[in-house]
Amino acid sequence: MSSEKRFGYEWHKYQEIDPNYEIQFLKWIYPLKPKDFKGKKILDAGCGMGRNSYWALKYGAKDLTAFDYDKRSVKAAVKNLASFKNARVEFKSIYEIDYKNQFDIVFCLGVIHHLANPHLAIKNLIQSIKPGGLILIWVYGYQGNVWIVKFVNPIRKNITSKLPLPLVHFFSYFLSLPLWFWVKIFKGPGLYLRQLSGFKFWHIRSIVFDQLIPEIANYFTKEEAKKLLADFNELKEIEIYPVNNNSWTVLGQKYD
Ligand SMILES: C[S@@+](CC[C@H](N)C(=O)[O-])C[C@H]1O[C@@H](n2cnc3c(N)ncnc32)[C@H](O)[C@@H]1O
């Protein structure tokens, strides 16, 4: 089963919009701010159950298109965004989108690191931006995740990404318990574990589950992450920002 289908299982199970997702969204989109979305035309690529689109719409986006390549994810996003008449959710693959020069801001959060062909995906996203518009991606970092790369990644790659999802979900409960106790007691170390200390148990479990299920998970050094956008001549002013010392937000602007 492909990664997007496996994520569909996750977003079907965990489809509630939690207020903590706003804090996460604000970290992922930095240096953009809520005011940057006001009156803008937005594309959310690989939207999952719509938790990021939700905040962009709350911040006053004029028009938003979200897409994902899994039917259950699309269904959950349609439900979560139903109250916004200026939002539409489409079932599409990032490899086949044909939007051209349409959007002021294109964001793609937590998707690129799960793709077999990130270059083609980003090429398609750049094509969809208006001249002068922005592309923002958030990807896993290598720095700050060395222990995941060394210990969790081999288990994910060789075992849990191949196991039936209900079974992985069952295991995720027992792996989440010690993490939950740890973050509640120590509230760290580091920014990310401090952030997790404010999350409910189900949320921590969903993150653990999310780490265990995909076929592909790439962890980028700073240089590799920046290169994801810097490889494209259509973009200028590419900047990279660390998030929680374990991931990267990369932002670029399309030439006018
Ligand atoms: C970790 S989830 C992140 C979802 C969402 N961006 C969020 O932050 O909640 C990765 C998402 O990428 C989607 N995805 C994977 N391959 C895709 C493809 N080829 N086209 C579109 N979406 C894809 C998955 O279905 C999944 O919803």
JSON list of N, CA, C and O in Angstrom, two decimals, residues 16-69:
[
{"chain": "A", "resi": 16, "resn": "GLU", "atom": "N", "xyz": [-9.88, 15.36, 13.72]},
{"chain": "A", "resi": 16, "resn": "GLU", "atom": "CA", "xyz": [-10.37, 16.51, 14.48]},
{"chain": "A", "resi": 16, "resn": "GLU", "atom": "C", "xyz": [-9.36, 17.67, 14.39]},
{"chain": "A", "resi": 16, "resn": "GLU", "atom": "O", "xyz": [-8.15, 17.45, 14.48]},
{"chain": "A", "resi": 17, "resn": "ILE", "atom": "N", "xyz": [-9.86, 18.90, 14.19]},
{"chain": "A", "resi": 17, "resn": "ILE", "atom": "CA", "xyz": [-8.96, 20.07, 14.19]},
{"chain": "A", "resi": 17, "resn": "ILE", "atom": "C", "xyz": [-8.74, 20.49, 15.64]},
{"chain": "A", "resi": 17, "resn": "ILE", "atom": "O", "xyz": [-9.66, 20.92, 16.32]},
{"chain": "A", "resi": 18, "resn": "ASP", "atom": "N", "xyz": [-7.50, 20.34, 16.11]},
{"chain": "A", "resi": 18, "resn": "ASP", "atom": "CA", "xyz": [-7.15, 20.66, 17.49]},
{"chain": "A", "resi": 18, "resn": "ASP", "atom": "C", "xyz": [-6.52, 22.05, 17.52]},
{"chain": "A", "resi": 18, "resn": "ASP", "atom": "O", "xyz": [-5.78, 22.41, 16.59]},
{"chain": "A", "resi": 19, "resn": "PRO", "atom": "N", "xyz": [-6.78, 22.86, 18.57]},
{"chain": "A", "resi": 19, "resn": "PRO", "atom": "CA", "xyz": [-6.18, 24.20, 18.63]},
{"chain": "A", "resi": 19, "resn": "PRO", "atom": "C", "xyz": [-4.65, 24.19, 18.57]},
{"chain": "A", "resi": 19, "resn": "PRO", "atom": "O", "xyz": [-4.04, 25.14, 18.07]},
{"chain": "A", "resi": 20, "resn": "ASN", "atom": "N", "xyz": [-4.02, 23.09, 19.04]},
{"chain": "A", "resi": 20, "resn": "ASN", "atom": "CA", "xyz": [-2.55, 23.01, 18.96]},
{"chain": "A", "resi": 20, "resn": "ASN", "atom": "C", "xyz": [-2.03, 23.01, 17.52]},
{"chain": "A", "resi": 20, "resn": "ASN", "atom": "O", "xyz": [-0.88, 23.35, 17.27]},
{"chain": "A", "resi": 21, "resn": "TYR", "atom": "N", "xyz": [-2.89, 22.63, 16.59]},
{"chain": "A", "resi": 21, "resn": "TYR", "atom": "CA", "xyz": [-2.46, 22.64, 15.19]},
{"chain": "A", "resi": 21, "resn": "TYR", "atom": "C", "xyz": [-2.18, 24.06, 14.71]},
{"chain": "A", "resi": 21, "resn": "TYR", "atom": "O", "xyz": [-1.42, 24.26, 13.77]},
{"chain": "A", "resi": 22, "resn": "GLU", "atom": "N", "xyz": [-2.82, 25.03, 15.34]},
{"chain": "A", "resi": 22, "resn": "GLU", "atom": "CA", "xyz": [-2.54, 26.41, 14.92]},
{"chain": "A", "resi": 22, "resn": "GLU", "atom": "C", "xyz": [-1.10, 26.81, 15.30]},
{"chain": "A", "resi": 22, "resn": "GLU", "atom": "O", "xyz": [-0.39, 27.43, 14.50]},
{"chain": "A", "resi": 23, "resn": "ILE", "atom": "N", "xyz": [-0.68, 26.41, 16.51]},
{"chain": "A", "resi": 23, "resn": "ILE", "atom": "CA", "xyz": [0.69, 26.73, 16.95]},
{"chain": "A", "resi": 23, "resn": "ILE", "atom": "C", "xyz": [1.68, 26.08, 15.98]},
{"chain": "A", "resi": 23, "resn": "ILE", "atom": "O", "xyz": [2.66, 26.69, 15.54]},
{"chain": "A", "resi": 24, "resn": "GLN", "atom": "N", "xyz": [1.39, 24.83, 15.63]},
{"chain": "A", "resi": 24, "resn": "GLN", "atom": "CA", "xyz": [2.25, 24.09, 14.71]},
{"chain": "A", "resi": 24, "resn": "GLN", "atom": "C", "xyz": [2.27, 24.78, 13.33]},
{"chain": "A", "resi": 24, "resn": "GLN", "atom": "O", "xyz": [3.34, 24.98, 12.74]},
{"chain": "A", "resi": 25, "resn": "PHE", "atom": "N", "xyz": [1.10, 25.18, 12.86]},
{"chain": "A", "resi": 25, "resn": "PHE", "atom": "CA", "xyz": [1.01, 25.85, 11.55]},
{"chain": "A", "resi": 25, "resn": "PHE", "atom": "C", "xyz": [1.84, 27.13, 11.54]},
{"chain": "A", "resi": 25, "resn": "PHE", "atom": "O", "xyz": [2.59, 27.40, 10.60]},
{"chain": "A", "resi": 26, "resn": "LEU", "atom": "N", "xyz": [1.73, 27.92, 12.62]},
{"chain": "A", "resi": 26, "resn": "LEU", "atom": "CA", "xyz": [2.47, 29.19, 12.68]},
{"chain": "A", "resi": 26, "resn": "LEU", "atom": "C", "xyz": [3.97, 28.95, 12.67]},
{"chain": "A", "resi": 26, "resn": "LEU", "atom": "O", "xyz": [4.73, 29.74, 12.09]},
{"chain": "A", "resi": 27, "resn": "LYS", "atom": "N", "xyz": [4.40, 27.86, 13.30]},
{"chain": "A", "resi": 27, "resn": "LYS", "atom": "CA", "xyz": [5.84, 27.54, 13.27]},
{"chain": "A", "resi": 27, "resn": "LYS", "atom": "C", "xyz": [6.26, 27.11, 11.87]},
{"chain": "A", "resi": 27, "resn": "LYS", "atom": "O", "xyz": [7.32, 27.49, 11.38]},
{"chain": "A", "resi": 28, "resn": "TRP", "atom": "N", "xyz": [5.42, 26.31, 11.23]},
{"chain": "A", "resi": 28, "resn": "TRP", "atom": "CA", "xyz": [5.78, 25.77, 9.92]},
{"chain": "A", "resi": 28, "resn": "TRP", "atom": "C", "xyz": [5.82, 26.86, 8.85]},
{"chain": "A", "resi": 28, "resn": "TRP", "atom": "O", "xyz": [6.60, 26.77, 7.91]},
{"chain": "A", "resi": 29, "resn": "ILE", "atom": "N", "xyz": [4.96, 27.87, 8.98]},
{"chain": "A", "resi": 29, "resn": "ILE", "atom": "CA", "xyz": [4.89, 28.88, 7.89]},
{"chain": "A", "resi": 29, "resn": "ILE", "atom": "C", "xyz": [5.82, 30.07, 8.15]},
{"chain": "A", "resi": 29, "resn": "ILE", "atom": "O", "xyz": [5.94, 30.93, 7.28]},
{"chain": "A", "resi": 30, "resn": "TYR", "atom": "N", "xyz": [6.46, 30.13, 9.33]},
{"chain": "A", "resi": 30, "resn": "TYR", "atom": "CA", "xyz": [7.34, 31.27, 9.62]},
{"chain": "A", "resi": 30, "resn": "TYR", "atom": "C", "xyz": [8.41, 31.37, 8.52]},
{"chain": "A", "resi": 30, "resn": "TYR", "atom": "O", "xyz": [8.93, 30.33, 8.13]},
{"chain": "A", "resi": 31, "resn": "PRO", "atom": "N", "xyz": [8.67, 32.53, 7.96]},
{"chain": "A", "resi": 31, "resn": "PRO", "atom": "CA", "xyz": [8.41, 33.88, 8.46]},
{"chain": "A", "resi": 31, "resn": "PRO", "atom": "C", "xyz": [7.07, 34.48, 8.03]},
{"chain": "A", "resi": 31, "resn": "PRO", "atom": "O", "xyz": [6.83, 35.66, 8.29]},
{"chain": "A", "resi": 32, "resn": "LEU", "atom": "N", "xyz": [6.22, 33.68, 7.33]},
{"chain": "A", "resi": 32, "resn": "LEU", "atom": "CA", "xyz": [4.90, 34.24, 7.00]},
{"chain": "A", "resi": 32, "resn": "LEU", "atom": "C", "xyz": [4.10, 34.39, 8.28]},
{"chain": "A", "resi": 32, "resn": "LEU", "atom": "O", "xyz": [4.30, 33.65, 9.25]},
{"chain": "A", "resi": 33, "resn": "LYS", "atom": "N", "xyz": [3.18, 35.32, 8.23]},
{"chain": "A", "resi": 33, "resn": "LYS", "atom": "CA", "xyz": [2.33, 35.61, 9.40]},
{"chain": "A", "resi": 33, "resn": "LYS", "atom": "C", "xyz": [0.87, 35.51, 8.95]},
{"chain": "A", "resi": 33, "resn": "LYS", "atom": "O", "xyz": [0.59, 35.60, 7.75]},
{"chain": "A", "resi": 34, "resn": "PRO", "atom": "N", "xyz": [-0.06, 35.42, 9.91]},
{"chain": "A", "resi": 34, "resn": "PRO", "atom": "CA", "xyz": [-1.48, 35.35, 9.52]},
{"chain": "A", "resi": 34, "resn": "PRO", "atom": "C", "xyz": [-1.89, 36.45, 8.54]},
{"chain": "A", "resi": 34, "resn": "PRO", "atom": "O", "xyz": [-2.61, 36.19, 7.57]},
{"chain": "A", "resi": 35, "resn": "LYS", "atom": "N", "xyz": [-1.38, 37.65, 8.72]},
{"chain": "A", "resi": 35, "resn": "LYS", "atom": "CA", "xyz": [-1.79, 38.76, 7.84]},
{"chain": "A", "resi": 35, "resn": "LYS", "atom": "C", "xyz": [-1.39, 38.53, 6.37]},
{"chain": "A", "resi": 35, "resn": "LYS", "atom": "O", "xyz": [-2.02, 39.07, 5.46]},
{"chain": "A", "resi": 36, "resn": "ASP", "atom": "N", "xyz": [-0.37, 37.71, 6.15]},
{"chain": "A", "resi": 36, "resn": "ASP", "atom": "CA", "xyz": [0.07, 37.45, 4.78]},
{"chain": "A", "resi": 36, "resn": "ASP", "atom": "C", "xyz": [-0.95, 36.64, 3.97]},
{"chain": "A", "resi": 36, "resn": "ASP", "atom": "O", "xyz": [-0.85, 36.58, 2.74]},
{"chain": "A", "resi": 37, "resn": "PHE", "atom": "N", "xyz": [-1.90, 36.00, 4.66]},
{"chain": "A", "resi": 37, "resn": "PHE", "atom": "CA", "xyz": [-2.88, 35.17, 3.96]},
{"chain": "A", "resi": 37, "resn": "PHE", "atom": "C", "xyz": [-4.12, 35.96, 3.57]},
{"chain": "A", "resi": 37, "resn": "PHE", "atom": "O", "xyz": [-4.90, 35.53, 2.73]},
{"chain": "A", "resi": 38, "resn": "LYS", "atom": "N", "xyz": [-4.29, 37.13, 4.19]},
{"chain": "A", "resi": 38, "resn": "LYS", "atom": "CA", "xyz": [-5.51, 37.92, 3.99]},
{"chain": "A", "resi": 38, "resn": "LYS", "atom": "C", "xyz": [-5.67, 38.32, 2.52]},
{"chain": "A", "resi": 38, "resn": "LYS", "atom": "O", "xyz": [-4.78, 38.89, 1.92]},
{"chain": "A", "resi": 39, "resn": "GLY", "atom": "N", "xyz": [-6.83, 37.96, 1.96]},
{"chain": "A", "resi": 39, "resn": "GLY", "atom": "CA", "xyz": [-7.15, 38.36, 0.58]},
{"chain": "A", "resi": 39, "resn": "GLY", "atom": "C", "xyz": [-6.36, 37.60, -0.49]},
{"chain": "A", "resi": 39, "resn": "GLY", "atom": "O", "xyz": [-6.41, 37.97, -1.66]},
{"chain": "A", "resi": 40, "resn": "LYS", "atom": "N", "xyz": [-5.64, 36.54, -0.09]},
{"chain": "A", "resi": 40, "resn": "LYS", "atom": "CA", "xyz": [-4.77, 35.84, -1.05]},
{"chain": "A", "resi": 40, "resn": "LYS", "atom": "C", "xyz": [-5.40, 34.55, -1.58]},
{"chain": "A", "resi": 40, "resn": "LYS", "atom": "O", "xyz": [-6.27, 33.96, -0.94]},
{"chain": "A", "resi": 41, "resn": "LYS", "atom": "N", "xyz": [-4.90, 34.15, -2.73]},
{"chain": "A", "resi": 41, "resn": "LYS", "atom": "CA", "xyz": [-5.31, 32.88, -3.35]},
{"chain": "A", "resi": 41, "resn": "LYS", "atom": "C", "xyz": [-4.27, 31.83, -2.97]},
{"chain": "A", "resi": 41, "resn": "LYS", "atom": "O", "xyz": [-3.09, 31.99, -3.27]},
{"chain": "A", "resi": 42, "resn": "ILE", "atom": "N", "xyz": [-4.73, 30.77, -2.31]},
{"chain": "A", "resi": 42, "resn": "ILE", "atom": "CA", "xyz": [-3.80, 29.82, -1.67]},
{"chain": "A", "resi": 42, "resn": "ILE", "atom": "C", "xyz": [-3.97, 28.42, -2.25]},
{"chain": "A", "resi": 42, "resn": "ILE", "atom": "O", "xyz": [-5.09, 27.98, -2.53]},
{"chain": "A", "resi": 43, "resn": "LEU", "atom": "N", "xyz": [-2.84, 27.70, -2.34]},
{"chain": "A", "resi": 43, "resn": "LEU", "atom": "CA", "xyz": [-2.86, 26.26, -2.67]},
{"chain": "A", "resi": 43, "resn": "LEU", "atom": "C", "xyz": [-2.20, 25.49, -1.53]},
{"chain": "A", "resi": 43, "resn": "LEU", "atom": "O", "xyz": [-1.07, 25.81, -1.14]},
{"chain": "A", "resi": 44, "resn": "ASP", "atom": "N", "xyz": [-2.91, 24.48, -1.00]},
{"chain": "A", "resi": 44, "resn": "ASP", "atom": "CA", "xyz": [-2.36, 23.59, 0.03]},
{"chain": "A", "resi": 44, "resn": "ASP", "atom": "C", "xyz": [-2.15, 22.23, -0.64]},
{"chain": "A", "resi": 44, "resn": "ASP", "atom": "O", "xyz": [-3.10, 21.50, -0.94]},
{"chain": "A", "resi": 45, "resn": "ALA", "atom": "N", "xyz": [-0.87, 21.90, -0.88]},
{"chain": "A", "resi": 45, "resn": "ALA", "atom": "CA", "xyz": [-0.52, 20.68, -1.63]},
{"chain": "A", "resi": 45, "resn": "ALA", "atom": "C", "xyz": [-0.30, 19.51, -0.68]},
{"chain": "A", "resi": 45, "resn": "ALA", "atom": "O", "xyz": [0.57, 19.58, 0.19]},
{"chain": "A", "resi": 46, "resn": "GLY", "atom": "N", "xyz": [-1.08, 18.44, -0.83]},
{"chain": "A", "resi": 46, "resn": "GLY", "atom": "CA", "xyz": [-1.00, 17.30, 0.09]},
{"chain": "A", "resi": 46, "resn": "GLY", "atom": "C", "xyz": [-1.62, 17.69, 1.41]},
{"chain": "A", "resi": 46, "resn": "GLY", "atom": "O", "xyz": [-0.96, 17.67, 2.46]},
{"chain": "A", "resi": 47, "resn": "CYS", "atom": "N", "xyz": [-2.90, 18.03, 1.36]},
{"chain": "A", "resi": 47, "resn": "CYS", "atom": "CA", "xyz": [-3.55, 18.73, 2.49]},
{"chain": "A", "resi": 47, "resn": "CYS", "atom": "C", "xyz": [-3.91, 17.82, 3.66]},
{"chain": "A", "resi": 47, "resn": "CYS", "atom": "O", "xyz": [-4.28, 18.32, 4.73]},
{"chain": "A", "resi": 48, "resn": "GLY", "atom": "N", "xyz": [-3.84, 16.47, 3.47]},
{"chain": "A", "resi": 48, "resn": "GLY", "atom": "CA", "xyz": [-4.28, 15.59, 4.55]},
{"chain": "A", "resi": 48, "resn": "GLY", "atom": "C", "xyz": [-5.73, 15.89, 4.90]},
{"chain": "A", "resi": 48, "resn": "GLY", "atom": "O", "xyz": [-6.58, 16.06, 4.01]},
{"chain": "A", "resi": 49, "resn": "MET", "atom": "N", "xyz": [-6.03, 16.02, 6.20]},
{"chain": "A", "resi": 49, "resn": "MET", "atom": "CA", "xyz": [-7.44, 16.26, 6.59]},
{"chain": "A", "resi": 49, "resn": "MET", "atom": "C", "xyz": [-7.76, 17.75, 6.66]},
{"chain": "A", "resi": 49, "resn": "MET", "atom": "O", "xyz": [-8.82, 18.14, 7.14]},
{"chain": "A", "resi": 50, "resn": "GLY", "atom": "N", "xyz": [-6.86, 18.61, 6.18]},
{"chain": "A", "resi": 50, "resn": "GLY", "atom": "CA", "xyz": [-7.20, 20.02, 6.01]},
{"chain": "A", "resi": 50, "resn": "GLY", "atom": "C", "xyz": [-6.83, 20.93, 7.17]},
{"chain": "A", "resi": 50, "resn": "GLY", "atom": "O", "xyz": [-7.21, 22.10, 7.19]},
{"chain": "A", "resi": 51, "resn": "ARG", "atom": "N", "xyz": [-6.01, 20.43, 8.11]},
{"chain": "A", "resi": 51, "resn": "ARG", "atom": "CA", "xyz": [-5.74, 21.23, 9.32]},
{"chain": "A", "resi": 51, "resn": "ARG", "atom": "C", "xyz": [-4.96, 22.50, 9.02]},
{"chain": "A", "resi": 51, "resn": "ARG", "atom": "O", "xyz": [-5.09, 23.47, 9.74]},
{"chain": "A", "resi": 52, "resn": "ASN", "atom": "N", "xyz": [-4.13, 22.52, 7.96]},
{"chain": "A", "resi": 52, "resn": "ASN", "atom": "CA", "xyz": [-3.38, 23.74, 7.64]},
{"chain": "A", "resi": 52, "resn": "ASN", "atom": "C", "xyz": [-4.23, 24.71, 6.83]},
{"chain": "A", "resi": 52, "resn": "ASN", "atom": "O", "xyz": [-4.21, 25.92, 7.09]},
{"chain": "A", "resi": 53, "resn": "SER", "atom": "N", "xyz": [-4.99, 24.19, 5.89]},
{"chain": "A", "resi": 53, "resn": "SER", "atom": "CA", "xyz": [-5.92, 25.03, 5.12]},
{"chain": "A", "resi": 53, "resn": "SER", "atom": "C", "xyz": [-6.87, 25.75, 6.06]},
{"chain": "A", "resi": 53, "resn": "SER", "atom": "O", "xyz": [-7.23, 26.91, 5.84]},
{"chain": "A", "resi": 54, "resn": "TYR", "atom": "N", "xyz": [-7.29, 25.05, 7.09]},
{"chain": "A", "resi": 54, "resn": "TYR", "atom": "CA", "xyz": [-8.26, 25.60, 8.04]},
{"chain": "A", "resi": 54, "resn": "TYR", "atom": "C", "xyz": [-7.77, 26.94, 8.59]},
{"chain": "A", "resi": 54, "resn": "TYR", "atom": "O", "xyz": [-8.51, 27.92, 8.63]},
{"chain": "A", "resi": 55, "resn": "TRP", "atom": "N", "xyz": [-6.48, 27.00, 9.00]},
{"chain": "A", "resi": 55, "resn": "TRP", "atom": "CA", "xyz": [-5.97, 28.24, 9.60]},
{"chain": "A", "resi": 55, "resn": "TRP", "atom": "C", "xyz": [-5.76, 29.31, 8.54]},
{"chain": "A", "resi": 55, "resn": "TRP", "atom": "O", "xyz": [-6.05, 30.49, 8.78]},
{"chain": "A", "resi": 56, "resn": "ALA", "atom": "N", "xyz": [-5.32, 28.91, 7.34]},
{"chain": "A", "resi": 56, "resn": "ALA", "atom": "CA", "xyz": [-5.14, 29.90, 6.27]},
{"chain": "A", "resi": 56, "resn": "ALA", "atom": "C", "xyz": [-6.49, 30.57, 5.97]},
{"chain": "A", "resi": 56, "resn": "ALA", "atom": "O", "xyz": [-6.56, 31.78, 5.73]},
{"chain": "A", "resi": 57, "resn": "LEU", "atom": "N", "xyz": [-7.55, 29.79, 6.00]},
{"chain": "A", "resi": 57, "resn": "LEU", "atom": "CA", "xyz": [-8.89, 30.33, 5.74]},
{"chain": "A", "resi": 57, "resn": "LEU", "atom": "C", "xyz": [-9.35, 31.22, 6.89]},
{"chain": "A", "resi": 57, "resn": "LEU", "atom": "O", "xyz": [-9.91, 32.29, 6.69]},
{"chain": "A", "resi": 58, "resn": "LYS", "atom": "N", "xyz": [-9.07, 30.80, 8.11]},
{"chain": "A", "resi": 58, "resn": "LYS", "atom": "CA", "xyz": [-9.40, 31.61, 9.29]},
{"chain": "A", "resi": 58, "resn": "LYS", "atom": "C", "xyz": [-8.68, 32.97, 9.22]},
{"chain": "A", "resi": 58, "resn": "LYS", "atom": "O", "xyz": [-9.18, 33.97, 9.72]},
{"chain": "A", "resi": 59, "resn": "TYR", "atom": "N", "xyz": [-7.48, 32.98, 8.64]},
{"chain": "A", "resi": 59, "resn": "TYR", "atom": "CA", "xyz": [-6.71, 34.22, 8.57]},
{"chain": "A", "resi": 59, "resn": "TYR", "atom": "C", "xyz": [-7.15, 35.11, 7.40]},
{"chain": "A", "resi": 59, "resn": "TYR", "atom": "O", "xyz": [-6.52, 36.12, 7.12]},
{"chain": "A", "resi": 60, "resn": "GLY", "atom": "N", "xyz": [-8.19, 34.68, 6.68]},
{"chain": "A", "resi": 60, "resn": "GLY", "atom": "CA", "xyz": [-8.79, 35.58, 5.68]},
{"chain": "A", "resi": 60, "resn": "GLY", "atom": "C", "xyz": [-8.37, 35.35, 4.25]},
{"chain": "A", "resi": 60, "resn": "GLY", "atom": "O", "xyz": [-8.50, 36.26, 3.43]},
{"chain": "A", "resi": 61, "resn": "ALA", "atom": "N", "xyz": [-7.89, 34.12, 3.94]},
{"chain": "A", "resi": 61, "resn": "ALA", "atom": "CA", "xyz": [-7.58, 33.82, 2.52]},
{"chain": "A", "resi": 61, "resn": "ALA", "atom": "C", "xyz": [-8.82, 34.08, 1.67]},
{"chain": "A", "resi": 61, "resn": "ALA", "atom": "O", "xyz": [-9.94, 33.79, 2.09]},
{"chain": "A", "resi": 62, "resn": "LYS", "atom": "N", "xyz": [-8.60, 34.65, 0.48]},
{"chain": "A", "resi": 62, "resn": "LYS", "atom": "CA", "xyz": [-9.75, 34.98, -0.38]},
{"chain": "A", "resi": 62, "resn": "LYS", "atom": "C", "xyz": [-10.33, 33.71, -1.01]},
{"chain": "A", "resi": 62, "resn": "LYS", "atom": "O", "xyz": [-11.53, 33.56, -1.16]},
{"chain": "A", "resi": 63, "resn": "ASP", "atom": "N", "xyz": [-9.41, 32.79, -1.32]},
{"chain": "A", "resi": 63, "resn": "ASP", "atom": "CA", "xyz": [-9.81, 31.62, -2.07]},
{"chain": "A", "resi": 63, "resn": "ASP", "atom": "C", "xyz": [-8.75, 30.53, -1.81]},
{"chain": "A", "resi": 63, "resn": "ASP", "atom": "O", "xyz": [-7.57, 30.84, -1.82]},
{"chain": "A", "resi": 64, "resn": "LEU", "atom": "N", "xyz": [-9.20, 29.32, -1.53]},
{"chain": "A", "resi": 64, "resn": "LEU", "atom": "CA", "xyz": [-8.21, 28.28, -1.22]},
{"chain": "A", "resi": 64, "resn": "LEU", "atom": "C", "xyz": [-8.54, 26.98, -1.93]},
{"chain": "A", "resi": 64, "resn": "LEU", "atom": "O", "xyz": [-9.69, 26.54, -1.93]},
{"chain": "A", "resi": 65, "resn": "THR", "atom": "N", "xyz": [-7.52, 26.41, -2.54]},
{"chain": "A", "resi": 65, "resn": "THR", "atom": "CA", "xyz": [-7.63, 25.07, -3.13]},
{"chain": "A", "resi": 65, "resn": "THR", "atom": "C", "xyz": [-6.70, 24.16, -2.34]},
{"chain": "A", "resi": 65, "resn": "THR", "atom": "O", "xyz": [-5.55, 24.52, -2.09]},
{"chain": "A", "resi": 66, "resn": "ALA", "atom": "N", "xyz": [-7.24, 23.02, -1.92]},
{"chain": "A", "resi": 66, "resn": "ALA", "atom": "CA", "xyz": [-6.42, 22.02, -1.23]},
{"chain": "A", "resi": 66, "resn": "ALA", "atom": "C", "xyz": [-6.56, 20.73, -2.02]},
{"chain": "A", "resi": 66, "resn": "ALA", "atom": "O", "xyz": [-7.63, 20.46, -2.57]},
{"chain": "A", "resi": 67, "resn": "PHE", "atom": "N", "xyz": [-5.48, 19.96, -2.10]},
{"chain": "A", "resi": 67, "resn": "PHE", "atom": "CA", "xyz": [-5.63, 18.66, -2.77]},
{"chain": "A", "resi": 67, "resn": "PHE", "atom": "C", "xyz": [-4.81, 17.60, -2.05]},
{"chain": "A", "resi": 67, "resn": "PHE", "atom": "O", "xyz": [-3.83, 17.90, -1.35]},
{"chain": "A", "resi": 68, "resn": "ASP", "atom": "N", "xyz": [-5.25, 16.37, -2.22]},
{"chain": "A", "resi": 68, "resn": "ASP", "atom": "CA", "xyz": [-4.52, 15.22, -1.67]},
{"chain": "A", "resi": 68, "resn": "ASP", "atom": "C", "xyz": [-4.82, 14.03, -2.57]},
{"chain": "A", "resi": 68, "resn": "ASP", "atom": "O", "xyz": [-5.84, 14.00, -3.27]},
{"chain": "A", "resi": 69, "resn": "TYR", "atom": "N", "xyz": [-3.91, 13.05, -2.51]},
{"chain": "A", "resi": 69, "resn": "TYR", "atom": "CA", "xyz": [-4.06, 11.90, -3.40]},
{"chain": "A", "resi": 69, "resn": "TYR", "atom": "C", "xyz": [-4.59, 10.69, -2.65]},
{"chain": "A", "resi": 69, "resn": "TYR", "atom": "O", "xyz": [-4.20, 9.57, -2.90]}
]
